[in-house]
Amino acid sequence: MSWLYTISGGIVLFSLVGYGLLWIVLARLFGRSRPHPGTPVRATMLIAARNEGADIADKLRSVLAQDLGGHALEILVVSDGSEDDTAAQVRALDVAGVRLLELPAHEGKAAALNAGLGAIDGDRVVIFSDANALLRPGALARLLAPFGDPSVGGSIGQLEIAARGGFLGRADRLFWRYDNALKRAEDRLGGTVSAQGTLYAVRRFLVGTVPPDMADDLVISLGVVARGYRLAYAPGAVAVEPVTGRTGAELARRVRSTERGWRGLMAHAGLMNPARSGLYAVQLFCHKALRRLVAFVLPVLLMANIALVAGGDAGWLTWSTLVLQLAVHGLGLGAWALPALRRVPGASVAVLFTMGHAAMAAGVLRAMSGRRSAKWTPVRDVPARAVPVALAIPATNRKRGK
């Protein structure tokens, strides 16, 4: 049983801490920064919106307030059969460079993206961004800067969780700070693994048809690498997004995200072959595959740990890891079920850890069993306007006569 404890513990430790620390250290020792020439590009921001009437106007204002640094930008909003005033909000803004495409029925996010992509010229850069994510000043100029390098096929922005993100937001902010540091390290060692849908940009000719049953941000990213291009990380290209405070809704979102992400990862499993992709293969496996598979290793570690202690074959390390696991899982499950326990220090981290791994296990199993999630229905219980960013529209963006 000790061998099972050692192996499972090593896998968990490497996945949660070891890979990130190793890559950050390697980046400091052997990585290099990649200066990008300031070549102006023509870009289109594509926003797929489903019942985003509460947020879409603020989203567009945060984009229109950007200093583009010489880049040319248009905005295309695709309303996916919205049943609220999403389309009316876009029309009411009435500014130059904003287009609206309305799908008559709810077809899903992939259909909305594909409809929008069909209306974008092949020589442009496509900026993808969630409808409720507001942009910090200078975000788009920094996001587009890497495209001066012809080897760059995509550029990945930096996600920031809004300070008013509720109970889960506190833990989510810690996770994304770590993940952003990891993306920076991966970039210095050659290229970042994949985008997160909040804010990223890709050369239009590298984007194919988005599959309806896969995570669009992941498969678009993997498609860029499969074509021989690099994904650059653009620190300072910050998009701020609120998170739901409802644990049930967040669990469902994470299950769906993992299911679709795993299916997309398996569709590009060849990229995890070092003979084909080199160092990127290691990064992709550790950052995407192992991070999800560790959800199945955690219960093995706990059972092996309990067996060692029950059998009397336990030293201080074995006892310590058992106490730590019971504390994290116990607090996570307890605070998940009982809101009163959420005041306990570290409760948000414990809940996110427990819920996150439960969702990853469920999502992988759903993908492997062939089950498909329902159509995309965004959860928006925290308004984007809670995020303090610049929303003023420059006079140059207003249509004549306005």
Tab-separated table of C-alpha atoms in Angstrom:
chain	number	residue	atom	x	y	z
A	1	MET	CA	0.000	0.000	0.000
A	2	SER	CA	2.929	2.337	0.611
A	3	TRP	CA	3.849	2.233	-3.082
A	4	LEU	CA	0.322	3.310	-4.039
A	5	TYR	CA	0.484	6.140	-1.507
A	6	THR	CA	3.881	7.263	-2.824
A	7	ILE	CA	2.941	7.157	-6.506
A	8	SER	CA	-0.456	8.807	-6.117
A	9	GLY	CA	0.975	11.420	-3.761
A	10	GLY	CA	3.752	12.199	-6.226
A	11	ILE	CA	1.284	12.633	-9.086
A	12	VAL	CA	-0.938	14.953	-7.037
A	13	LEU	CA	1.991	17.007	-5.750
A	14	PHE	CA	3.520	17.389	-9.212
A	15	SER	CA	0.222	18.351	-10.829
A	16	LEU	CA	-0.859	20.862	-8.197
A	17	VAL	CA	2.484	22.451	-7.362
A	18	GLY	CA	5.495	20.812	-8.982
A	19	TYR	CA	4.803	21.505	-12.653
A	20	GLY	CA	4.082	25.178	-12.104
A	21	LEU	CA	7.106	25.763	-9.876
A	22	LEU	CA	9.381	23.798	-12.218
A	23	TRP	CA	8.283	25.780	-15.267
A	24	ILE	CA	8.578	29.110	-13.460
A	25	VAL	CA	12.128	28.238	-12.362
A	26	LEU	CA	13.077	26.996	-15.850
A	27	ALA	CA	11.675	30.179	-17.370
A	28	ARG	CA	13.801	32.300	-15.051
A	29	LEU	CA	16.936	30.288	-15.855
A	30	PHE	CA	16.543	29.568	-19.553
A	31	GLY	CA	13.545	31.545	-20.813
A	32	ARG	CA	13.726	34.671	-22.884
A	33	SER	CA	11.454	37.601	-23.430
A	34	ARG	CA	10.260	38.094	-26.978
A	35	PRO	CA	10.033	41.739	-28.050
A	36	HIS	CA	7.322	42.318	-30.615
A	37	PRO	CA	7.561	44.953	-33.358
A	38	GLY	CA	4.649	47.358	-33.229
A	39	THR	CA	3.168	46.385	-36.576
A	40	PRO	CA	-0.422	47.679	-36.907
A	41	VAL	CA	-3.032	45.008	-37.625
A	42	ARG	CA	-6.680	45.024	-38.691
A	43	ALA	CA	-8.773	43.274	-36.071
A	44	THR	CA	-12.377	42.304	-35.476
A	45	MET	CA	-13.673	41.630	-31.985
A	46	LEU	CA	-16.228	38.817	-32.119
A	47	ILE	CA	-18.681	38.672	-29.210
A	48	ALA	CA	-21.166	35.803	-29.021
A	49	ALA	CA	-24.062	36.970	-26.873
A	50	ARG	CA	-27.008	35.073	-25.462
A	51	ASN	CA	-29.370	37.164	-23.284
A	52	GLU	CA	-26.607	39.623	-22.369
A	53	GLY	CA	-28.791	42.740	-22.258
A	54	ALA	CA	-27.615	43.605	-18.753
A	55	ASP	CA	-23.934	43.614	-19.736
A	56	ILE	CA	-23.466	44.116	-23.474
A	57	ALA	CA	-23.561	47.935	-23.468
A	58	ASP	CA	-20.919	48.132	-20.727
A	59	LYS	CA	-18.850	45.559	-22.599
A	60	LEU	CA	-18.906	47.593	-25.794
A	61	ARG	CA	-18.106	50.812	-23.948
A	62	SER	CA	-15.042	49.199	-22.351
A	63	VAL	CA	-13.867	48.155	-25.832
A	64	LEU	CA	-14.575	51.500	-27.489
A	65	ALA	CA	-12.706	53.326	-24.716
A	66	GLN	CA	-9.468	51.513	-25.638
A	67	ASP	CA	-6.389	53.277	-26.989
A	68	LEU	CA	-5.585	50.936	-29.886
A	69	GLY	CA	-2.061	52.202	-30.485
A	70	GLY	CA	-2.420	52.365	-34.276
A	71	HIS	CA	-4.385	49.145	-34.749
A	72	ALA	CA	-7.711	49.193	-36.605
A	73	LEU	CA	-10.701	47.612	-34.877
A	74	GLU	CA	-14.284	46.741	-35.680
A	75	ILE	CA	-16.716	44.948	-33.372
A	76	LEU	CA	-19.146	42.224	-34.403
A	77	VAL	CA	-21.819	41.134	-31.918
A	78	VAL	CA	-23.681	37.920	-32.741
A	79	SER	CA	-26.920	37.573	-30.790
A	80	ASP	CA	-27.671	33.867	-30.371
A	81	GLY	CA	-31.456	33.998	-30.420
A	82	SER	CA	-31.483	36.316	-27.412
A	83	GLU	CA	-34.870	36.691	-25.754
A	84	ASP	CA	-34.021	39.915	-23.907
A	85	ASP	CA	-32.918	43.340	-25.145
A	86	THR	CA	-29.373	42.350	-26.162
A	87	ALA	CA	-29.847	43.432	-29.787
A	88	ALA	CA	-31.672	46.606	-28.762
A	89	GLN	CA	-28.816	47.563	-26.447
A	90	VAL	CA	-26.298	47.190	-29.289
A	91	ARG	CA	-28.415	49.269	-31.660
A	92	ALA	CA	-29.014	51.945	-29.025
A	93	LEU	CA	-25.281	52.472	-28.605
A	94	ASP	CA	-25.219	53.636	-32.239
A	95	VAL	CA	-21.470	54.050	-32.757
A	96	ALA	CA	-19.247	53.580	-35.776
A	97	GLY	CA	-17.467	50.263	-36.198
A	98	VAL	CA	-20.030	48.142	-34.338
A	99	ARG	CA	-21.977	45.532	-36.310
A	100	LEU	CA	-24.836	43.321	-35.131
A	101	LEU	CA	-25.705	39.882	-36.491
A	102	GLU	CA	-28.872	38.287	-35.107
A	103	LEU	CA	-29.547	34.544	-35.218
A	104	PRO	CA	-33.327	33.994	-35.247
A	105	ALA	CA	-33.178	31.021	-32.861
A	106	HIS	CA	-30.954	29.814	-30.029
A	107	GLU	CA	-28.374	27.624	-31.792
A	108	GLY	CA	-25.528	27.577	-29.259
A	109	LYS	CA	-22.238	29.407	-28.866
A	110	ALA	CA	-20.416	27.457	-31.583
A	111	ALA	CA	-23.096	28.372	-34.122
A	112	ALA	CA	-22.878	32.023	-33.093
A	113	LEU	CA	-19.094	32.023	-33.433
A	114	ASN	CA	-19.212	30.269	-36.802
A	115	ALA	CA	-21.783	32.759	-38.090
A	116	GLY	CA	-19.570	35.626	-36.981
A	117	LEU	CA	-16.406	34.083	-38.412
A	118	GLY	CA	-18.137	33.768	-41.767
A	119	ALA	CA	-18.541	37.552	-41.812
A	120	ILE	CA	-14.866	38.337	-41.075
A	121	ASP	CA	-12.198	38.738	-43.771
A	122	GLY	CA	-9.375	36.196	-43.806
A	123	ASP	CA	-6.589	38.765	-43.466
A	124	ARG	CA	-7.844	40.043	-40.118
A	125	VAL	CA	-7.041	39.114	-36.549
A	126	VAL	CA	-10.107	37.896	-34.651
A	127	ILE	CA	-10.415	38.921	-31.007
A	128	PHE	CA	-12.627	36.617	-28.961
A	129	SER	CA	-14.037	37.914	-25.687
A	130	ASP	CA	-16.874	37.048	-23.319
A	131	ALA	CA	-19.807	39.443	-23.275
A	132	ASN	CA	-19.530	40.088	-19.530
A	133	ALA	CA	-15.747	40.621	-19.430
A	134	LEU	CA	-14.716	44.285	-19.271
A	135	LEU	CA	-11.310	45.417	-20.532
A	136	ARG	CA	-8.708	47.336	-18.586
A	137	PRO	CA	-7.189	50.383	-20.362
A	138	GLY	CA	-4.548	49.359	-22.909
A	139	ALA	CA	-5.722	45.742	-23.057
A	140	LEU	CA	-6.269	45.538	-26.818
A	141	ALA	CA	-3.041	47.311	-27.794
A	142	ARG	CA	-1.100	44.814	-25.659
A	143	LEU	CA	-3.114	41.867	-26.969
A	144	LEU	CA	-2.430	42.770	-30.609
A	145	ALA	CA	1.263	43.661	-30.198
A	146	PRO	CA	2.573	40.059	-30.575
A	147	PHE	CA	1.155	39.786	-34.096
A	148	GLY	CA	4.110	41.803	-35.359
A	149	ASP	CA	5.972	38.478	-35.050
A	150	PRO	CA	5.010	36.259	-38.028
A	151	SER	CA	5.535	33.097	-35.951
A	152	VAL	CA	2.719	34.123	-33.604
A	153	GLY	CA	-0.675	32.727	-34.529
A	154	GLY	CA	-2.521	33.713	-31.385
A	155	SER	CA	-2.241	36.040	-28.411
A	156	ILE	CA	-3.677	35.303	-24.977
A	157	GLY	CA	-4.925	37.916	-22.565
A	158	GLN	CA	-4.793	37.986	-18.792
A	159	LEU	CA	-7.886	37.115	-16.775
A	160	GLU	CA	-8.624	39.015	-13.593
A	161	ILE	CA	-11.487	38.008	-11.314
A	162	ALA	CA	-13.548	40.970	-10.143
A	163	ALA	CA	-13.134	41.965	-6.508
A	164	ARG	CA	-16.902	41.628	-6.093
A	165	GLY	CA	-16.831	38.025	-7.237
A	166	GLY	CA	-18.474	36.701	-4.072
A	167	PHE	CA	-17.438	33.745	-1.949
A	168	LEU	CA	-15.898	31.684	-4.757
A	169	GLY	CA	-14.288	34.758	-6.295
A	170	ARG	CA	-11.710	34.993	-3.504
A	171	ALA	CA	-10.324	31.545	-4.255
A	172	ASP	CA	-10.714	31.971	-8.006
A	173	ARG	CA	-8.527	35.094	-7.885
A	174	LEU	CA	-5.722	33.096	-6.244
A	175	PHE	CA	-5.980	30.365	-8.875
A	176	TRP	CA	-5.858	32.783	-11.806
A	177	ARG	CA	-2.874	34.633	-10.373
A	178	TYR	CA	-1.045	31.311	-10.347
A	179	ASP	CA	-2.297	30.374	-13.811
A	180	ASN	CA	-1.260	33.741	-15.255
A	181	ALA	CA	2.241	33.272	-13.794
A	182	LEU	CA	2.352	29.815	-15.381
A	183	LYS	CA	1.278	31.191	-18.763
A	184	ARG	CA	4.036	33.795	-18.547
A	185	ALA	CA	6.595	31.055	-17.821
A	186	GLU	CA	5.338	28.875	-20.681
A	187	ASP	CA	5.559	31.830	-23.046
A	188	ARG	CA	9.181	32.508	-22.082
A	189	LEU	CA	9.990	28.853	-22.814
A	190	GLY	CA	8.459	28.916	-26.291
A	191	GLY	CA	4.715	29.393	-26.184
A	192	THR	CA	1.635	29.307	-24.002
A	193	VAL	CA	-0.533	26.176	-24.023
A	194	SER	CA	-3.991	27.584	-24.740
A	195	ALA	CA	-6.327	30.519	-24.379
A	196	GLN	CA	-9.060	31.186	-21.863
A	197	GLY	CA	-12.240	32.466	-23.476
A	198	THR	CA	-12.346	35.764	-21.602
A	199	LEU	CA	-9.908	37.482	-24.005
A	200	TYR	CA	-7.687	36.126	-26.781
A	201	ALA	CA	-6.913	36.820	-30.429
A	202	VAL	CA	-6.089	34.571	-33.405
A	203	ARG	CA	-5.245	35.163	-37.063
A	204	ARG	CA	-8.485	34.574	-38.976
A	205	PHE	CA	-7.011	32.161	-41.499
A	206	LEU	CA	-5.999	29.827	-38.654
A	207	VAL	CA	-9.549	29.472	-37.311
A	208	GLY	CA	-11.638	26.687	-38.786
A	209	THR	CA	-15.205	25.695	-38.054
A	210	VAL	CA	-15.821	25.594	-34.307
A	211	PRO	CA	-17.233	22.173	-33.273
A	212	PRO	CA	-20.494	22.434	-31.309
A	213	ASP	CA	-19.485	19.876	-28.667
A	214	MET	CA	-15.979	21.100	-27.798
A	215	ALA	CA	-14.539	24.022	-25.824
A	216	ASP	CA	-14.119	26.718	-28.468
A	217	ASP	CA	-11.174	28.499	-26.810
A	218	LEU	CA	-9.221	25.249	-26.444
A	219	VAL	CA	-9.821	23.816	-29.926
A	220	ILE	CA	-9.078	27.164	-31.580
A	221	SER	CA	-5.816	27.367	-29.611
A	222	LEU	CA	-4.815	23.794	-30.446
A	223	GLY	CA	-5.624	24.433	-34.091
A	224	VAL	CA	-3.128	27.302	-34.112
A	225	VAL	CA	-0.345	25.100	-32.728
A	226	ALA	CA	-1.263	22.236	-35.073
A	227	ARG	CA	-0.649	24.609	-38.000
A	228	GLY	CA	2.875	25.341	-36.740
A	229	TYR	CA	2.254	28.732	-35.120
A	230	ARG	CA	2.944	29.879	-31.581
A	231	LEU	CA	0.599	31.166	-28.891
A	232	ALA	CA	1.990	34.261	-27.175
A	233	TYR	CA	0.998	35.483	-23.727
A	234	ALA	CA	0.182	39.195	-23.501
A	235	PRO	CA	0.538	40.333	-19.873
A	236	GLY	CA	-1.287	43.570	-19.310
A	237	ALA	CA	-4.029	42.634	-21.781
A	238	VAL	CA	-6.395	42.387	-18.840
A	239	ALA	CA	-10.046	41.398	-18.983
A	240	VAL	CA	-11.976	41.524	-15.719
A	241	GLU	CA	-14.799	39.058	-15.237
A	242	PRO	CA	-17.198	38.537	-12.326
A	243	VAL	CA	-17.959	34.990	-11.173
A	244	THR	CA	-21.225	33.568	-9.954
A	245	GLY	CA	-21.694	33.301	-6.207
A	246	ARG	CA	-23.956	30.260	-6.607
A	247	THR	CA	-22.015	27.046	-6.035
A	248	GLY	CA	-24.589	24.927	-7.859
A	249	ALA	CA	-24.392	27.040	-10.999
A	250	GLU	CA	-20.594	27.129	-10.818
A	251	LEU	CA	-20.419	23.335	-10.457
A	252	ALA	CA	-22.610	22.842	-13.531
A	253	ARG	CA	-20.490	25.305	-15.510
A	254	ARG	CA	-17.275	23.522	-14.555
A	255	VAL	CA	-18.663	20.082	-15.429
A	256	ARG	CA	-19.744	21.358	-18.835
A	257	SER	CA	-16.426	23.133	-19.402
A	258	THR	CA	-14.400	20.032	-18.505
A	259	GLU	CA	-16.549	17.743	-20.638
A	260	ARG	CA	-16.181	19.942	-23.707
A	261	GLY	CA	-12.529	20.648	-22.999
A	262	TRP	CA	-11.654	16.975	-22.618
A	263	ARG	CA	-13.386	16.126	-25.878
A	264	GLY	CA	-11.427	18.867	-27.627
A	265	LEU	CA	-8.166	17.724	-26.053
A	266	MET	CA	-8.706	14.139	-27.196
A	267	ALA	CA	-9.472	15.373	-30.716
A	268	HIS	CA	-5.962	16.875	-30.743
A	269	ALA	CA	-4.261	14.166	-28.670
A	270	GLY	CA	-1.457	13.963	-31.232
A	271	LEU	CA	-0.144	17.301	-29.975
A	272	MET	CA	0.803	15.537	-26.714
A	273	ASN	CA	3.398	13.510	-28.639
A	274	PRO	CA	6.860	15.052	-27.989
A	275	ALA	CA	8.111	13.682	-31.304
A	276	ARG	CA	5.597	15.946	-33.023
A	277	SER	CA	5.292	18.958	-30.726
A	278	GLY	CA	8.469	18.942	-28.634
A	279	LEU	CA	8.268	20.827	-25.339
A	280	TYR	CA	4.722	21.946	-26.115
A	281	ALA	CA	3.595	18.307	-25.812
A	282	VAL	CA	4.851	18.168	-22.220
A	283	GLN	CA	3.202	21.492	-21.404
A	284	LEU	CA	-0.110	20.428	-22.932
A	285	PHE	CA	-0.166	17.121	-21.062
A	286	CYS	CA	0.766	18.632	-17.699
A	287	HIS	CA	-1.326	21.800	-17.952
A	288	LYS	CA	-4.462	20.315	-19.489
A	289	ALA	CA	-4.594	16.503	-19.292
A	290	LEU	CA	-2.881	15.759	-15.981
A	291	ARG	CA	-4.636	18.639	-14.227
A	292	ARG	CA	-7.960	16.931	-14.987
A	293	LEU	CA	-6.846	13.337	-14.437
A	294	VAL	CA	-5.577	14.159	-10.950
A	295	ALA	CA	-9.241	14.321	-9.905
A	296	PHE	CA	-9.245	10.515	-10.150
A	297	VAL	CA	-5.945	10.179	-8.281
A	298	LEU	CA	-7.053	12.188	-5.230
A	299	PRO	CA	-9.456	9.508	-3.880
A	300	VAL	CA	-6.795	6.850	-4.477
A	301	LEU	CA	-4.339	8.866	-2.404
A	302	LEU	CA	-6.884	9.307	0.384
A	303	MET	CA	-7.753	5.596	0.520
A	304	ALA	CA	-4.085	4.566	0.467
A	305	ASN	CA	-3.352	7.081	3.211
A	306	ILE	CA	-6.193	5.769	5.398
A	307	ALA	CA	-5.063	2.174	4.854
A	308	LEU	CA	-1.501	2.969	5.948
A	309	VAL	CA	-2.650	4.745	9.101
A	310	ALA	CA	-5.197	2.031	9.935
A	311	GLY	CA	-2.539	-0.638	9.485
A	312	GLY	CA	-0.185	1.060	11.910
A	313	ASP	CA	2.379	1.702	9.170
A	314	ALA	CA	2.370	5.488	9.424
A	315	GLY	CA	5.059	8.031	10.192
A	316	TRP	CA	4.663	11.755	10.714
A	317	LEU	CA	4.430	12.445	6.976
A	318	THR	CA	1.670	9.887	6.470
A	319	TRP	CA	-0.290	11.282	9.401
A	320	SER	CA	0.253	14.857	8.221
A	321	THR	CA	-0.996	14.195	4.695
A	322	LEU	CA	-4.058	12.385	6.043
A	323	VAL	CA	-4.942	15.261	8.363
A	324	LEU	CA	-4.429	17.741	5.512
A	325	GLN	CA	-6.634	15.783	3.117
A	326	LEU	CA	-9.414	15.312	5.657
A	327	ALA	CA	-9.278	18.988	6.594
A	328	VAL	CA	-9.439	20.218	2.984
A	329	HIS	CA	-12.139	17.804	1.840
A	330	GLY	CA	-14.103	18.142	5.075
A	331	LEU	CA	-14.069	21.936	5.038
A	332	GLY	CA	-14.736	21.990	1.306
A	333	LEU	CA	-17.777	19.726	1.499
A	334	GLY	CA	-19.004	21.360	4.697
A	335	ALA	CA	-18.774	24.939	3.430
A	336	TRP	CA	-20.202	23.867	0.083
A	337	ALA	CA	-23.314	22.534	1.849
A	338	LEU	CA	-23.522	24.936	4.807
A	339	PRO	CA	-23.075	28.654	4.053
A	340	ALA	CA	-22.404	29.363	7.741
A	341	LEU	CA	-19.053	27.553	7.434
A	342	ARG	CA	-17.912	29.878	4.648
A	343	ARG	CA	-16.675	32.331	7.259
A	344	VAL	CA	-13.946	29.858	8.265
A	345	PRO	CA	-10.517	31.009	6.975
A	346	GLY	CA	-9.573	29.107	3.827
A	347	ALA	CA	-13.119	27.884	3.215
A	348	SER	CA	-13.346	29.390	-0.283
A	349	VAL	CA	-10.115	27.659	-1.336
A	350	ALA	CA	-11.293	24.341	0.118
A	351	VAL	CA	-14.661	24.581	-1.638
A	352	LEU	CA	-13.094	25.515	-4.973
A	353	PHE	CA	-10.560	22.673	-4.652
A	354	THR	CA	-13.179	20.061	-3.753
A	355	MET	CA	-15.841	21.289	-6.161
A	356	GLY	CA	-13.341	21.852	-8.957
A	357	HIS	CA	-11.970	18.324	-8.836
A	358	ALA	CA	-15.444	16.806	-8.502
A	359	ALA	CA	-16.477	18.753	-11.595
A	360	MET	CA	-13.385	17.662	-13.518
A	361	ALA	CA	-14.011	13.993	-12.704
A	362	ALA	CA	-17.667	14.287	-13.714
A	363	GLY	CA	-16.796	16.190	-16.887
A	364	VAL	CA	-14.181	13.685	-18.040
A	365	LEU	CA	-16.571	10.789	-17.371
A	366	ARG	CA	-19.321	12.554	-19.325
A	367	ALA	CA	-16.989	13.063	-22.276
A	368	MET	CA	-15.761	9.459	-22.199
A	369	SER	CA	-19.325	8.132	-22.018
A	370	GLY	CA	-20.334	10.181	-25.051
A	371	ARG	CA	-22.828	12.380	-23.221
A	372	ARG	CA	-23.308	15.923	-24.527
A	373	SER	CA	-24.126	19.049	-22.545
A	374	ALA	CA	-27.143	21.163	-23.354
A	375	LYS	CA	-26.787	24.362	-25.356
A	376	TRP	CA	-24.810	27.233	-23.906
A	377	THR	CA	-26.772	29.214	-21.323
A	378	PRO	CA	-24.612	31.818	-19.538
A	379	VAL	CA	-25.060	32.326	-15.795
A	380	ARG	CA	-25.033	36.049	-14.999
A	381	ASP	CA	-25.936	36.814	-11.380
A	382	VAL	CA	-23.125	39.371	-10.951
A	383	PRO	CA	-23.410	42.314	-13.391
A	384	ALA	CA	-20.374	43.357	-15.397
A	385	ARG	CA	-20.945	46.968	-14.326
A	386	ALA	CA	-19.719	45.947	-10.845
A	387	VAL	CA	-16.223	45.969	-12.382
A	388	PRO	CA	-14.559	49.420	-12.155
A	389	VAL	CA	-13.095	50.090	-15.626
A	390	ALA	CA	-13.163	53.010	-18.055
A	391	LEU	CA	-16.420	53.014	-20.028
A	392	ALA	CA	-16.412	56.405	-21.763
A	393	ILE	CA	-16.782	56.286	-25.557
A	394	PRO	CA	-14.339	58.614	-27.351
A	395	ALA	CA	-16.004	61.217	-29.568
A	396	THR	CA	-14.188	59.801	-32.615
A	397	ASN	CA	-16.198	56.581	-32.304
A	398	ARG	CA	-19.584	58.256	-32.407
A	399	LYS	CA	-21.508	58.287	-35.663
A	400	ARG	CA	-21.830	61.593	-37.449
A	401	GLY	CA	-24.614	63.744	-36.146
A	402	LYS	CA	-24.507	62.159	-32.707
